[in-house]
Short mmCIF file of C-alpha atoms in Angstrom, two decimals:
data_model
loop_
_atom_site.label_atom_id
_atom_site.label_comp_id
_atom_site.label_asym_id
_atom_site.label_seq_id
_atom_site.Cartn_x
_atom_site.Cartn_y
_atom_site.Cartn_z
CA MET A 1 231.73 -13.57 194.23
CA ASN A 2 229.66 -12.47 191.34
CA ILE A 3 227.14 -10.08 192.61
CA ILE A 4 224.16 -8.59 190.70
CA PHE A 5 223.44 -5.08 192.09
CA ILE A 6 219.92 -3.98 191.56
CA ASP A 7 220.46 -0.45 190.02
CA TRP A 8 218.31 2.35 191.21
CA LYS A 9 218.61 5.67 193.04
CA CYS A 10 219.20 4.38 196.45
CA PHE A 11 221.39 5.97 199.29
CA ASN A 12 224.98 4.71 199.28
CA HIS A 13 224.73 3.43 195.79
CA ASP A 14 228.22 4.28 194.60
CA ASP A 15 229.93 3.65 197.91
CA THR A 16 228.51 0.18 198.14
CA ILE A 17 229.52 -0.74 194.62
CA GLN A 18 232.96 0.42 195.23
CA THR A 19 233.20 -1.20 198.54
CA LEU A 20 232.06 -4.65 197.18
CA GLN A 21 234.77 -4.17 194.34
CA ALA A 22 237.39 -3.35 196.96
CA LEU A 23 236.48 -6.59 198.73
CA GLY A 24 237.41 -8.57 195.58
CA HIS A 25 233.76 -9.12 194.24
CA GLN A 26 232.71 -8.82 190.68
CA VAL A 27 229.63 -6.40 190.54
CA THR A 28 227.07 -6.35 187.66
CA LEU A 29 224.46 -3.54 187.67
CA TYR A 30 220.82 -4.57 186.53
CA ALA A 31 218.31 -1.86 186.04
CA HIS A 32 214.50 -2.41 185.07
CA GLU A 33 211.56 -0.09 184.99
CA GLU A 34 209.50 -2.54 186.97
CA PHE A 35 212.00 -3.58 189.55
CA ASN A 36 209.85 -2.00 192.33
CA PHE A 37 206.45 -3.14 191.30
CA PRO A 38 204.40 -5.21 193.63
CA VAL A 39 204.35 -7.96 190.89
CA SER A 40 206.02 -8.02 187.63
CA LYS A 41 205.95 -10.82 185.08
CA SER A 42 208.05 -8.64 182.75
CA PHE A 43 210.92 -8.18 185.32
CA VAL A 44 211.01 -11.89 186.11
CA GLU A 45 211.15 -12.84 182.43
CA ASP A 46 213.74 -10.13 181.56
CA PHE A 47 215.88 -10.93 184.55
CA THR A 48 215.82 -14.64 183.81
CA ASP A 49 216.95 -13.89 180.19
CA PHE A 50 219.72 -11.47 181.60
CA LEU A 51 221.13 -14.34 183.86
CA PHE A 52 221.44 -16.83 180.99
CA GLY A 53 224.97 -18.05 180.47
CA LYS A 54 226.26 -15.94 183.51
CA LYS A 55 227.71 -17.31 186.66
CA VAL A 56 226.00 -15.33 189.59
CA ASP A 57 226.40 -16.04 193.29
CA LEU A 58 223.85 -13.75 194.75
CA VAL A 59 221.58 -10.64 194.04
CA PHE A 60 221.80 -7.52 196.18
CA SER A 61 219.65 -4.52 196.74
CA TYR A 62 218.98 -1.69 199.10
CA ASN A 63 215.13 -2.28 200.07
CA PHE A 64 213.19 -5.43 199.40
CA PHE A 65 211.53 -5.85 195.98
CA PRO A 66 209.13 -8.60 195.33
CA PRO A 67 209.81 -8.89 191.51
CA VAL A 68 213.54 -9.47 192.44
CA ALA A 69 212.57 -12.06 195.14
CA GLU A 70 210.56 -13.89 192.69
CA ALA A 71 213.21 -14.06 189.98
CA CYS A 72 215.73 -15.05 192.44
CA HIS A 73 213.54 -17.92 193.79
CA ARG A 74 212.75 -19.33 190.21
CA ASN A 75 216.34 -19.23 189.35
CA HIS A 76 217.54 -20.57 192.71
CA LEU A 77 219.60 -17.54 193.60
CA SER A 78 220.26 -15.92 197.09
CA TYR A 79 218.70 -12.46 197.32
CA ILE A 80 220.25 -10.19 200.01
CA SER A 81 218.34 -6.83 200.69
CA VAL A 82 219.13 -4.37 203.16
CA VAL A 83 215.87 -2.24 204.10
CA TYR A 84 216.19 1.24 205.28
CA ASP A 85 212.83 2.68 204.58
CA SER A 86 210.01 2.66 207.03
CA PRO A 87 207.09 2.33 206.62
CA TYR A 88 207.56 -0.29 203.91
CA VAL A 89 204.65 -2.32 202.67
CA TYR A 90 206.73 -4.84 200.61
CA LEU A 91 207.84 -6.51 203.92
CA TYR A 92 204.38 -7.95 203.97
CA SER A 93 204.65 -9.29 200.26
CA TYR A 94 203.98 -12.96 199.75
CA ALA A 95 207.48 -13.04 198.09
CA MET A 96 209.04 -12.46 201.42
CA MET A 97 208.32 -16.20 202.28
CA TYR A 98 210.95 -17.51 199.78
CA GLU A 99 213.78 -19.37 201.35
CA THR A 100 216.16 -17.80 198.95
CA ASN A 101 215.63 -14.35 200.65
CA ARG A 102 218.02 -12.96 203.27
CA VAL A 103 216.48 -9.57 204.60
CA TYR A 104 218.38 -7.28 206.96
CA LEU A 105 216.23 -4.87 208.71
CA PHE A 106 217.20 -2.03 211.06
CA ASP A 107 214.27 -2.05 213.58
CA SER A 108 214.47 -4.74 216.31
CA ALA A 109 210.59 -4.47 217.05
CA TRP A 110 209.90 -4.93 213.50
CA VAL A 111 212.21 -7.83 213.08
CA LYS A 112 210.58 -9.47 216.22
CA GLU A 113 207.07 -9.06 214.67
CA LEU A 114 208.15 -10.56 211.23
CA ASN A 115 210.07 -13.55 213.01
CA GLN A 116 207.11 -14.23 214.97
CA GLY A 117 205.08 -14.46 211.83
CA GLY A 118 207.24 -17.15 210.56
CA LEU A 119 209.79 -15.22 208.54
CA SER A 120 213.00 -16.45 210.03
CA GLN A 121 215.08 -15.12 207.18
CA VAL A 122 214.66 -11.56 208.38
CA THR A 123 217.62 -10.43 210.52
CA TYR A 124 218.28 -7.44 212.56
CA ALA A 125 221.22 -5.18 211.51
CA THR A 126 222.16 -1.64 212.47
CA LEU A 127 222.35 0.20 209.08
CA PRO A 128 225.79 0.73 207.75
CA ALA A 129 227.43 4.18 206.59
CA SER A 130 230.00 5.30 204.25
CA THR A 131 233.23 6.28 206.24
CA HIS A 132 235.77 7.09 203.90
CA ARG A 133 234.78 10.70 203.11
CA SER A 134 237.29 13.49 203.58
CA LEU A 135 235.18 16.52 204.29
CA PRO A 136 236.32 20.03 204.22
CA SER A 137 235.32 22.51 207.21
CA GLY A 138 235.37 26.04 208.09
CA ASP A 139 235.41 28.90 205.64
CA THR A 140 236.04 26.61 202.73
CA VAL A 141 232.42 25.27 203.18
CA PRO A 142 229.59 27.58 201.84
CA GLU A 143 227.88 29.49 204.73
CA ARG A 144 224.63 27.93 203.77
CA LEU A 145 225.86 24.45 204.89
CA ARG A 146 227.33 25.55 208.25
CA ALA A 147 225.17 26.03 211.54
CA ASP A 148 225.28 25.88 215.15
CA ILE A 149 222.20 23.62 215.05
CA SER A 150 220.63 21.87 212.01
CA PHE A 151 217.87 19.47 211.20
CA VAL A 152 217.70 17.74 207.91
CA GLY A 153 214.37 16.08 207.18
CA ALA A 154 210.90 16.36 205.90
CA LEU A 155 208.21 18.20 207.89
CA TYR A 156 205.25 16.11 206.37
CA ASN A 157 203.13 19.40 206.06
CA GLU A 158 202.46 19.11 202.37
CA ALA A 159 199.01 20.05 201.40
CA HIS A 160 196.51 17.35 201.21
CA ASN A 161 198.42 14.91 203.10
CA PHE A 162 196.85 11.78 204.33
CA TYR A 163 195.72 13.08 207.76
CA GLU A 164 194.30 16.34 206.28
CA ARG A 165 192.28 14.36 203.73
CA MET A 166 190.95 12.07 206.32
CA GLU A 167 189.96 15.22 208.66
CA GLU A 168 187.81 16.62 205.86
CA LYS A 169 185.44 13.70 206.23
CA ALA A 170 185.92 12.62 209.75
CA SER A 171 183.40 13.33 212.55
CA ASP A 172 184.26 15.85 215.28
CA GLU A 173 184.39 12.82 217.70
CA LEU A 174 186.90 11.01 215.56
CA LYS A 175 189.19 14.18 215.12
CA GLY A 176 189.11 14.84 218.99
CA TYR A 177 189.84 11.11 219.81
CA LEU A 178 192.84 10.97 217.39
CA GLU A 179 194.22 14.29 218.53
CA GLY A 180 194.10 13.01 222.07
CA ILE A 181 195.85 9.71 221.44
CA LEU A 182 198.64 11.57 219.19
CA SER A 183 199.18 14.04 222.05
CA ALA A 184 199.59 11.13 224.45
CA GLN A 185 201.99 9.17 222.28
CA SER A 186 204.19 12.28 221.63
CA LEU A 187 205.14 12.24 225.35
CA ILE A 188 206.33 8.59 225.06
CA TYR A 189 209.32 7.24 223.23
CA GLY A 190 210.29 3.55 223.50
CA ALA A 191 206.71 2.42 223.92
CA ASP A 192 204.02 2.29 221.21
CA ILE A 193 200.41 3.14 222.53
CA LEU A 194 198.99 3.93 219.08
CA LYS A 195 198.84 0.22 217.68
CA PRO A 196 197.03 -1.19 220.69
CA LEU A 197 194.48 1.62 220.35
CA MET A 198 193.88 0.75 216.69
CA THR A 199 190.52 -1.38 217.52
CA PRO A 200 188.48 -2.54 214.61
CA ASP A 201 185.91 0.20 215.45
CA LEU A 202 188.53 2.94 215.12
CA LEU A 203 189.99 1.54 211.96
CA ALA A 204 186.53 1.28 210.39
CA LYS A 205 185.81 5.04 211.41
CA MET A 206 189.14 6.11 209.80
CA HIS A 207 188.62 4.03 206.75
CA ARG A 208 185.08 5.57 206.11
CA ALA A 209 186.94 9.00 206.13
CA LEU A 210 189.90 7.94 204.19
CA PRO A 211 189.74 4.54 202.33
CA LEU A 212 193.11 2.86 202.19
CA GLU A 213 192.94 -0.68 200.83
CA PRO A 214 195.76 -3.26 201.58
CA ASP A 215 197.59 -4.49 198.65
CA SER A 216 196.22 -7.74 197.43
CA THR A 217 199.67 -8.98 196.89
CA CYS A 218 200.64 -8.53 200.42
CA VAL A 219 199.49 -9.76 203.94
CA GLU A 220 200.03 -6.46 205.61
CA PRO A 221 197.93 -5.84 208.71
CA ALA A 222 194.74 -4.26 208.24
CA ASP A 223 195.77 -1.19 210.22
CA TYR A 224 199.19 -0.88 208.68
CA ARG A 225 198.48 2.05 206.34
CA HIS A 226 196.17 4.07 208.52
CA LEU A 227 198.53 3.66 211.39
CA ASN A 228 201.77 4.37 209.71
CA TYR A 229 201.05 6.75 206.71
CA VAL A 230 198.28 8.69 208.50
CA LEU A 231 198.85 8.55 212.37
CA ARG A 232 202.50 8.05 212.73
CA ARG A 233 203.27 10.48 209.95
CA LYS A 234 201.11 13.09 211.39
CA LEU A 235 202.61 12.51 214.86
CA THR A 236 206.11 12.95 213.35
CA SER A 237 205.10 16.24 211.80
CA MET A 238 203.64 17.46 215.08
CA GLU A 239 206.83 16.63 216.96
CA ARG A 240 209.17 18.07 214.47
CA PHE A 241 207.31 21.17 214.50
CA ARG A 242 207.20 21.33 218.19
CA TYR A 243 210.80 20.85 218.71
CA LEU A 244 211.99 23.11 215.99
CA LYS A 245 209.53 25.96 217.47
CA THR A 246 210.98 25.51 220.87
CA LEU A 247 214.45 26.08 219.54
CA GLY A 248 213.27 28.99 217.40
CA GLU A 249 211.46 30.80 220.33
CA HIS A 250 214.48 30.45 222.34
CA ASN A 251 216.53 31.93 219.53
CA ARG A 252 214.32 35.27 219.20
CA ASP A 253 217.45 37.43 218.90
CA ASN A 254 218.99 35.14 216.23
CA ASP A 255 222.18 34.76 218.21
CA ARG A 256 222.39 31.01 217.11
CA SER A 257 222.50 29.91 213.64
CA ILE A 258 219.76 27.33 213.41
CA LYS A 259 219.07 25.83 209.94
CA LEU A 260 216.31 23.60 208.54
CA PHE A 261 217.09 21.55 205.41
CA THR A 262 213.72 20.33 204.11
CA LEU A 263 211.51 19.55 201.15
CA GLU A 264 209.08 22.34 202.09
CA PRO A 265 211.07 25.43 201.08
CA ASP A 266 208.08 27.91 201.98
CA THR A 267 207.76 26.65 205.67
CA GLU A 268 208.58 29.37 208.18
CA ILE A 269 209.57 28.84 211.67
CA PRO A 270 210.50 32.04 213.60
CA GLY A 271 214.32 31.97 214.80
CA ILE A 272 215.14 29.18 212.29
CA SER A 273 216.53 29.62 208.62
CA ASN A 274 214.78 27.31 206.07
CA MET A 275 217.50 26.48 203.52
CA GLY A 276 215.50 24.04 201.44
CA ILE A 277 216.79 20.84 200.24
CA ALA A 278 220.33 19.50 201.14
CA GLU A 279 221.43 16.94 198.46
CA TYR A 280 222.25 13.78 199.84
CA THR A 281 225.71 12.84 198.32
CA ASN A 282 227.46 16.19 198.14
CA GLU A 283 225.66 18.73 200.51
CA MET A 284 224.18 16.74 203.38
CA PRO A 285 227.69 15.36 204.43
CA LEU A 286 228.93 18.88 204.70
CA VAL A 287 226.09 19.96 206.80
CA PHE A 288 226.59 17.14 209.14
CA ALA A 289 230.45 17.84 209.39
CA ASN A 290 230.02 21.62 209.87
CA SER A 291 226.97 21.88 212.28
CA ARG A 292 227.85 21.95 215.96
CA ILE A 293 224.80 20.00 216.78
CA ASN A 294 222.86 17.72 214.30
CA LEU A 295 219.31 16.84 215.30
CA ASN A 296 217.45 13.63 214.67
CA ILE A 297 213.72 13.50 215.27
CA THR A 298 212.78 10.03 214.15
CA LEU A 299 209.75 9.22 211.84
CA ARG A 300 207.47 7.43 214.31
CA SER A 301 206.87 4.45 212.04
CA ILE A 302 210.43 3.45 213.10
CA THR A 303 209.56 2.04 216.48
CA THR A 304 213.03 1.17 217.88
CA GLY A 305 215.57 1.35 215.08
CA ILE A 306 218.45 3.76 214.46
CA PRO A 307 217.53 5.83 211.35
CA LEU A 308 220.07 5.91 208.53
CA ARG A 309 220.14 9.75 209.15
CA CYS A 310 221.89 9.03 212.47
CA MET A 311 224.48 6.77 211.13
CA ASP A 312 225.34 9.25 208.30
CA ILE A 313 225.62 12.14 210.91
CA MET A 314 228.13 10.08 213.16
CA SER A 315 230.05 8.76 209.99
CA CYS A 316 230.70 12.45 208.85
CA GLY A 317 232.08 13.25 212.29
CA GLY A 318 228.99 15.32 213.27
CA PHE A 319 227.71 15.50 216.83
CA LEU A 320 224.28 13.67 217.06
CA LEU A 321 221.54 14.69 219.36
CA SER A 322 218.52 12.53 218.89
CA ASN A 323 215.38 11.52 220.37
CA TYR A 324 215.44 8.30 222.38
CA GLN A 325 215.47 5.09 220.31
CA GLN A 326 215.86 1.79 222.01
CA ASP A 327 218.31 0.22 219.39
CA PHE A 328 221.02 2.60 220.27
CA SER A 329 221.61 0.24 223.20
CA LEU A 330 221.65 -2.97 221.23
CA ASP A 331 225.12 -4.53 221.46
CA SER A 332 224.65 -6.98 218.65
CA ILE A 333 228.27 -7.38 217.24
CA ALA A 334 231.12 -9.24 218.96
CA PRO A 335 233.47 -6.75 220.45
CA ALA A 336 236.39 -5.48 218.39
CA PRO A 337 239.73 -6.80 219.69
CA GLY A 338 242.23 -4.72 221.62
CA PHE A 339 240.00 -2.64 223.82
CA THR A 340 239.50 -2.78 227.52
CA GLU A 341 236.13 -3.21 228.96
CA ASP A 342 235.86 0.46 229.97
CA HIS A 343 236.71 1.77 226.48
CA PRO A 344 234.02 3.03 224.38
CA LEU A 345 234.89 0.88 221.40
CA SER A 346 234.62 -2.35 223.50
CA THR A 347 230.86 -2.39 222.62
CA SER A 348 229.05 -1.98 219.30
CA ALA A 349 226.17 -0.20 221.42
CA PHE A 350 226.09 3.52 221.16
CA LEU A 351 226.56 5.01 224.51
CA PRO A 352 224.67 8.38 225.54
CA GLY A 353 227.02 10.93 226.56
CA VAL A 354 229.82 9.00 224.99
CA ASP A 355 228.97 8.54 221.32
CA TYR A 356 226.02 10.66 220.95
CA ASP A 357 223.30 12.07 223.17
CA TYR A 358 219.58 12.08 223.44
CA PHE A 359 216.65 14.33 224.47
CA ASP A 360 213.22 13.26 225.60
CA SER A 361 211.28 16.50 225.79
CA PRO A 362 211.40 20.13 224.60
CA ALA A 363 212.80 21.19 227.84
CA SER A 364 215.70 18.46 227.76
CA LEU A 365 216.28 19.48 224.06
CA LEU A 366 216.82 23.13 225.16
CA GLU A 367 219.03 22.00 228.07
CA LYS A 368 221.17 19.91 225.99
CA THR A 369 221.60 22.09 223.03
CA GLU A 370 222.63 24.94 225.28
CA TYR A 371 225.02 22.65 227.22
CA TYR A 372 226.80 21.28 224.22
CA LEU A 373 227.09 24.68 222.50
CA SER A 374 228.85 25.92 225.61
CA HIS A 375 231.01 22.83 226.06
CA GLU A 376 232.94 22.68 222.81
CA LYS A 377 235.68 20.20 223.88
CA GLU A 378 233.26 17.52 225.19
CA ARG A 379 230.94 17.90 222.17
CA GLN A 380 233.84 17.34 219.94
CA GLU A 381 235.15 14.32 221.81
CA ILE A 382 231.55 12.78 221.67
CA ALA A 383 231.43 13.52 217.96
CA GLN A 384 234.81 11.75 217.46
CA ASN A 385 233.69 8.88 219.54
CA GLY A 386 230.58 8.40 217.42
CA LYS A 387 232.72 8.43 214.19
CA GLN A 388 235.16 5.93 215.50
CA LYS A 389 232.30 3.66 216.71
CA VAL A 390 230.64 3.74 213.26
CA GLU A 391 234.17 3.29 211.50
CA THR A 392 234.81 0.22 213.80
CA TYR A 393 231.54 -1.65 213.61
CA TYR A 394 229.19 -0.23 210.97
CA SER A 395 231.44 0.74 208.01
CA LEU A 396 230.17 -0.58 204.70
CA THR A 397 233.21 -2.76 204.57
CA ALA A 398 232.63 -4.27 208.01
CA PHE A 399 228.89 -4.64 207.29
CA LEU A 400 229.37 -6.24 203.89
CA GLN A 401 231.85 -8.67 205.33
CA ARG A 402 229.46 -9.76 208.04
CA ILE A 403 226.45 -10.44 205.77
CA LEU A 404 227.98 -11.90 202.72
CA PRO A 405 228.96 -15.55 202.51
CA SER A 406 232.45 -16.31 203.00
#
């Protein structure tokens, strides 16, 4: 097929293009400065001109972009998008309604919501990962990128973040109430209590303290921005600090190498070394492959889905210890042939204690990190199982073969 690939700095950019080409497809890159605008007449016109005289079968992008959807609709082209970001306002764009769209989304709860809203062209899909990397280990890897325990991710504690800006004008009553519901939600994974509590009265109070207007080009829920960009991001920050501080306090003598790779280089957590940013393509895979335990603490706007970070960790042969996410247990792909029912690869679901493991409290995090650091063989077996599961069901090759027309 002749595929136009929307060219931007997305994750898995080069690997996806190479995989498409290896599968026999012709790939043409298209870049435009307004590809990610909510509406762009310029993009639609320029893209239409670009198509003139070309035989094109479909357009592909990571994340969904309304101008691309508009241009594909007008030119009767299939538009396949694979969404890995959350929150993501553009999934409520009016352009989502076009029958030319095929949107693959990694959070089953969100897929259900959009399907119930009439968007039948949105389909659940666990995110794919690049699996062909050959990664060095041991002393050949810089010491900075090796650890007993590592966490790669934002802490959302930047100055003047949404929650802090809201606090400046919020009443004591509102601040106390929000602190209470955030604390309650932090005790629960797998069930969302924040959204049911977002009553019109609470939303109005939050809006007065921090006005966030819905995009006029979208039909996003009225509470979407306050819920996801304010409350759930704040909750994620609270949880990531809580879990990391728990590990750091247990590591007062620094007998463990616990490393944080984050955008906030000045953040200090006793017992943990802040290493700054790990670059996605060249450094992050080395961290995953050379950390005995890789932590995932999911951004709370991802209700049930498996974050891309988890797939990247397992694809690199890293041992994954994550908070609980419901979609780990989804068996959404036909079983690979040649495996008995009791074999880990007989199911596309990720099995705890077999392919990865999870924690559900600071106490269980401590318990499991200590256990796996002292049970090296079991930890390595689980890491290898996770890698094989990704290679079998969720490689870029397997994923693209499933979603592209035959």
